[in-house]
């Protein structure tokens, strides 16, 4: 699905001091990304602290982003979980008319084997909706192996893409080598985004990209165009800050940058907490050189 190519950003959910959703800051964040070259927006991903939002808040966040975006950028909606039938039901009952696809994380905590993972996505595919598989073993406790991804991609054309965030870059390359025509792979790891794009990937669903949309989208476009040296110049400029934002977990690091840029306020909902003073200062110092 070529419309989802380049840099998609997994938007944070800004909060006020009383931890209510800060819709004014959310407007600023969406406009900032639209104005600075982001290719598409990912709504209610992990970075959005979606696990701590109520059903009503999720609806309000979705409605607000749809309204502010006003059809300017393609949208992707996160709907995932570890109860397959419940996830299927949610997909079927959600109005997806404003969205290009669903981003659905593999089941966490239950630790299904490869056949269980296959059956999970087979069930989701039966909805007929366009779905992006999301493999992030560091969060789910289980890896979707390359062979399982390829099996799903070949059998279900509406499983259109994988957001791959396995720690082993060779797994990305195996999928890129064996995937069927029309199935896309994007990096789910900001640091792997450029090498994966150069190897034939379609870009990245990024966390850091929402803070540096111009730089990150330029880097990925250079990668898509095969301009390796120029792309790596930007990659090398951003690599330290990319590592720093994940040092104490996500999204505490990215919220520091967005706060320093005056786009949001620095609040998170428990069990997440704001970055330590030490990390905050390191991020601030690194920002000064970008």
Coordinates of C-alpha atoms in Angstrom, one line a residue:
X1 CA 0.0 0.0 0.0
X2 CA 2.2 2.8 -1.3
X3 CA 0.2 5.5 0.4
X4 CA 1.8 4.3 3.7
X5 CA 5.3 5.0 2.7
X6 CA 8.0 7.2 4.2
X7 CA 7.6 8.4 7.8
X8 CA 4.5 7.6 9.8
X9 CA 4.6 8.9 13.4
X10 CA 3.2 7.2 16.4
X11 CA 1.7 10.3 18.1
X12 CA 1.9 10.9 21.8
X13 CA -1.1 11.8 23.8
X14 CA -0.4 15.2 25.5
X15 CA -1.8 15.6 29.1
X16 CA -2.6 18.6 31.2
X17 CA -1.3 18.9 34.8
X18 CA -4.5 17.2 36.1
X19 CA -3.7 14.4 33.6
X20 CA -6.8 15.1 31.4
X21 CA -6.1 14.9 27.7
X22 CA -4.6 18.2 26.4
X23 CA -6.4 18.7 23.1
X24 CA -4.8 22.1 22.4
X25 CA -1.4 20.5 22.5
X26 CA -2.6 17.6 20.4
X27 CA -3.7 20.1 17.7
X28 CA -0.3 21.7 17.8
X29 CA 1.5 18.3 17.5
X30 CA -0.7 17.3 14.5
X31 CA -0.2 20.6 12.7
X32 CA 3.6 20.6 13.4
X33 CA 3.9 17.2 11.7
X34 CA 1.7 18.1 8.8
X35 CA 3.7 21.3 8.2
X36 CA 7.0 19.5 8.4
X37 CA 6.8 16.6 6.0
X38 CA 5.5 13.6 8.0
X39 CA 3.8 11.2 5.5
X40 CA 1.1 9.7 7.7
X41 CA -0.1 9.7 11.3
X42 CA -0.5 6.7 13.6
X43 CA -3.2 7.2 16.2
X44 CA -3.5 5.3 19.6
X45 CA -0.2 3.3 19.3
X46 CA 1.9 2.4 22.3
X47 CA 3.5 5.8 22.3
X48 CA 0.1 7.3 22.8
X49 CA -0.1 5.7 26.2
X50 CA -3.3 4.1 24.8
X51 CA -3.3 1.5 27.6
X52 CA -4.1 4.2 30.1
X53 CA -6.8 6.0 28.1
X54 CA -10.5 5.2 28.8
X55 CA -12.7 4.1 26.0
X56 CA -14.3 7.5 25.9
X57 CA -10.9 9.3 25.9
X58 CA -9.8 7.1 23.0
X59 CA -12.8 8.1 21.0
X60 CA -12.2 11.8 21.8
X61 CA -8.6 11.5 20.7
X62 CA -9.5 9.8 17.5
X63 CA -12.3 12.2 16.7
X64 CA -10.0 15.2 17.4
X65 CA -7.1 14.0 15.2
X66 CA -9.5 13.2 12.4
X67 CA -11.0 16.7 12.6
X68 CA -7.6 18.5 12.9
X69 CA -6.0 16.5 10.1
X70 CA -9.0 17.2 7.9
X71 CA -7.9 14.5 5.3
X72 CA -4.5 16.1 4.8
X73 CA -2.5 13.0 5.8
X74 CA -3.4 9.3 5.7
X75 CA -4.3 7.9 9.1
X76 CA -3.6 4.6 10.8
X77 CA -5.4 3.4 13.9
X78 CA -4.0 1.2 16.6
X79 CA -6.4 -1.6 17.7
X80 CA -4.6 -4.5 19.4
X81 CA -4.8 -6.8 22.4
X82 CA -4.4 -10.3 23.7
X83 CA -8.0 -11.4 23.4
X84 CA -8.3 -12.3 19.7
X85 CA -12.1 -12.3 19.6
X86 CA -12.3 -9.0 21.4
X87 CA -9.8 -7.4 19.0
X88 CA -11.8 -8.8 16.0
X89 CA -15.0 -7.3 17.5
X90 CA -13.4 -3.9 18.1
X91 CA -12.2 -3.8 14.5
X92 CA -15.6 -4.8 13.2
X93 CA -17.4 -2.2 15.4
X94 CA -15.1 0.8 14.8
X95 CA -15.9 3.3 12.1
X96 CA -12.8 3.0 9.9
X97 CA -13.9 5.4 7.1
X98 CA -11.1 7.9 8.0
X99 CA -8.3 5.3 8.2
X100 CA -6.1 3.6 5.7
X101 CA -5.4 0.6 7.9
X102 CA -5.4 -0.8 11.4
X103 CA -2.1 -1.3 13.3
X104 CA -2.5 -4.4 15.5
X105 CA 0.2 -5.5 17.9
X106 CA 0.7 -9.2 18.4
X107 CA -0.9 -10.7 21.5
X108 CA 1.2 -9.9 24.7
X109 CA 1.4 -11.7 28.0
X110 CA -0.3 -14.9 26.7
X111 CA 2.9 -15.9 24.8
X112 CA 1.3 -17.9 22.0
X113 CA 3.5 -20.1 19.8
X114 CA 3.9 -19.4 16.0
X115 CA 0.7 -21.3 15.2
X116 CA -1.2 -19.2 17.7
X117 CA 0.2 -16.0 16.3
X118 CA -0.8 -17.2 12.8
X119 CA -4.3 -18.1 13.9
X120 CA -4.7 -14.7 15.7
X121 CA -3.9 -12.7 12.5
X122 CA -5.9 -15.1 10.4
X123 CA -8.9 -14.3 12.6
X124 CA -8.3 -10.5 12.3
X125 CA -7.9 -10.9 8.5
X126 CA -11.3 -12.4 8.4
X127 CA -12.7 -8.9 9.1
X128 CA -11.7 -7.9 5.5
X129 CA -10.1 -4.7 6.8
X130 CA -6.5 -3.6 5.9
X131 CA -4.3 -4.6 8.8
X132 CA -0.7 -3.9 9.6
X133 CA 0.9 -6.6 11.7
X134 CA 3.0 -5.2 14.6
X135 CA 5.9 -7.3 15.9
X136 CA 7.6 -5.8 19.0
X137 CA 9.0 -8.7 21.1
X138 CA 10.4 -6.4 23.8
X139 CA 6.8 -5.5 24.7
X140 CA 4.9 -8.6 23.9
X141 CA 7.3 -11.3 25.2
X142 CA 7.0 -13.2 21.9
X143 CA 8.6 -12.8 18.4
X144 CA 6.6 -13.3 15.2
X145 CA 9.2 -15.2 13.2
X146 CA 9.9 -14.3 9.6
X147 CA 8.4 -17.5 8.3
X148 CA 5.1 -16.8 10.1
X149 CA 5.0 -13.3 8.7
X150 CA 5.6 -14.6 5.2
X151 CA 3.0 -17.3 5.6
X152 CA 0.4 -14.6 6.7
X153 CA 1.4 -12.2 3.9
X154 CA 1.0 -14.9 1.2
X155 CA -2.4 -16.2 2.4
X156 CA -4.2 -12.9 3.4
X157 CA -3.8 -10.0 1.0
X158 CA -5.5 -7.6 3.5
X159 CA -2.6 -8.1 5.9
X160 CA -0.8 -5.4 3.9
X161 CA 2.3 -4.6 6.0
X162 CA 4.4 -5.4 9.0
X163 CA 5.8 -2.9 11.4
X164 CA 8.8 -4.9 12.4
X165 CA 10.6 -4.1 15.7
X166 CA 12.5 -7.3 16.4
X167 CA 15.9 -6.6 17.9
X168 CA 17.5 -8.8 15.1
X169 CA 17.9 -6.8 11.9
X170 CA 18.5 -10.0 10.0
X171 CA 14.8 -10.9 10.5
X172 CA 13.9 -7.7 8.7
X173 CA 16.1 -8.7 5.8
X174 CA 14.6 -12.2 5.7
X175 CA 11.1 -10.8 5.4
X176 CA 12.2 -8.3 2.7
X177 CA 13.8 -11.1 0.7
X178 CA 10.9 -13.5 0.8
X179 CA 7.8 -11.3 1.0
X180 CA 5.2 -11.5 -1.7
X181 CA 4.6 -8.5 -4.1
X182 CA 2.3 -5.9 -2.5
X183 CA 3.3 -6.7 1.1
X184 CA 5.3 -3.9 2.8
X185 CA 7.7 -3.8 5.7
X186 CA 8.4 -0.7 7.8
X187 CA 10.8 -0.4 10.6
X188 CA 9.3 -0.2 14.1
X189 CA 12.8 0.8 15.5
X190 CA 13.9 4.4 14.8
X191 CA 17.6 3.4 14.7
X192 CA 17.0 0.7 12.1
X193 CA 14.8 2.9 9.9
X194 CA 17.4 4.0 7.4
X195 CA 19.2 0.6 6.9
X196 CA 15.9 -1.1 6.6
X197 CA 14.6 1.4 4.0
X198 CA 17.9 1.0 2.0
X199 CA 17.3 -2.7 2.1
X200 CA 13.9 -2.4 0.4
X201 CA 11.6 -1.4 3.3
X202 CA 9.0 1.3 3.0
X203 CA 10.2 3.5 5.8
X204 CA 9.3 3.7 9.4
X205 CA 6.6 4.2 12.0
X206 CA 8.6 6.4 14.2
X207 CA 8.6 7.9 17.7
X208 CA 11.5 10.5 17.2
X209 CA 10.0 11.5 13.8
X210 CA 7.2 13.6 15.5
X211 CA 9.8 15.8 17.1
X212 CA 12.1 16.1 14.0
X213 CA 9.7 15.5 11.2
X214 CA 11.6 17.6 8.6
X215 CA 14.9 15.9 9.3
X216 CA 13.5 12.4 9.6
X217 CA 11.3 12.5 6.6
X218 CA 14.1 14.0 4.5
X219 CA 16.4 11.1 5.6
X220 CA 13.9 8.4 4.7
X221 CA 13.1 10.0 1.3
X222 CA 16.9 10.2 0.6
X223 CA 17.0 6.5 1.5
X224 CA 14.1 5.6 -0.8
X225 CA 15.9 7.5 -3.5
X226 CA 19.1 5.6 -2.9
X227 CA 21.1 8.6 -1.8
X228 CA 23.0 6.7 0.9
X229 CA 25.7 9.2 1.9
X230 CA 23.3 12.2 2.3
X231 CA 20.8 10.0 4.2
X232 CA 23.5 8.7 6.7
X233 CA 24.6 12.3 7.4
X234 CA 21.1 12.9 8.9
X235 CA 21.0 9.5 10.5
X236 CA 24.3 10.1 12.3
X237 CA 23.1 13.6 13.5
X238 CA 20.0 12.0 15.1
X239 CA 21.3 8.7 16.4
X240 CA 22.3 9.9 19.9
X241 CA 19.0 11.6 20.6
X242 CA 17.2 8.6 19.3
X243 CA 18.9 6.4 21.8
X244 CA 18.4 8.9 24.6
X245 CA 14.6 9.1 24.2
X246 CA 14.3 5.3 24.9
X247 CA 16.8 5.2 27.8
X248 CA 14.0 5.3 30.4
X249 CA 11.2 3.9 28.3
X250 CA 8.7 5.4 25.8
X251 CA 7.2 8.0 25.6
X252 CA 8.9 9.7 28.5
X253 CA 11.9 10.7 26.3
X254 CA 10.0 12.0 23.3
X255 CA 7.8 14.0 25.7
X256 CA 10.9 15.8 26.9
X257 CA 11.8 17.0 23.4
X258 CA 8.2 18.0 22.5
X259 CA 8.0 19.9 25.8
X260 CA 11.3 21.7 25.1
X261 CA 10.0 22.6 21.7
X262 CA 6.9 24.1 23.3
X263 CA 4.5 21.7 21.6
X264 CA 3.2 19.8 24.7
X265 CA 3.5 19.8 28.5
X266 CA 5.6 17.1 30.2
X267 CA 3.1 14.9 31.9
X268 CA 2.6 11.1 31.7
X269 CA 0.1 8.7 33.3
X270 CA 1.1 6.0 35.8
X271 CA 2.6 3.5 35.6
X272 CA 4.9 5.7 33.4
X273 CA 6.7 8.6 35.0
X274 CA 8.5 11.6 33.5
X275 CA 12.2 11.3 32.6
X276 CA 14.7 11.8 35.4
X277 CA 16.4 15.1 35.7
X278 CA 19.7 13.6 34.5
X279 CA 18.1 12.2 31.3
X280 CA 16.1 15.4 30.7
X281 CA 19.4 17.4 30.8
X282 CA 21.2 15.0 28.5
X283 CA 18.3 15.3 26.0
X284 CA 18.3 19.0 26.2
X285 CA 22.1 19.2 25.6
X286 CA 21.8 16.8 22.6
X287 CA 19.0 18.9 21.2
X288 CA 21.2 22.0 21.2
X289 CA 23.5 20.4 18.6
X290 CA 20.8 19.4 16.1

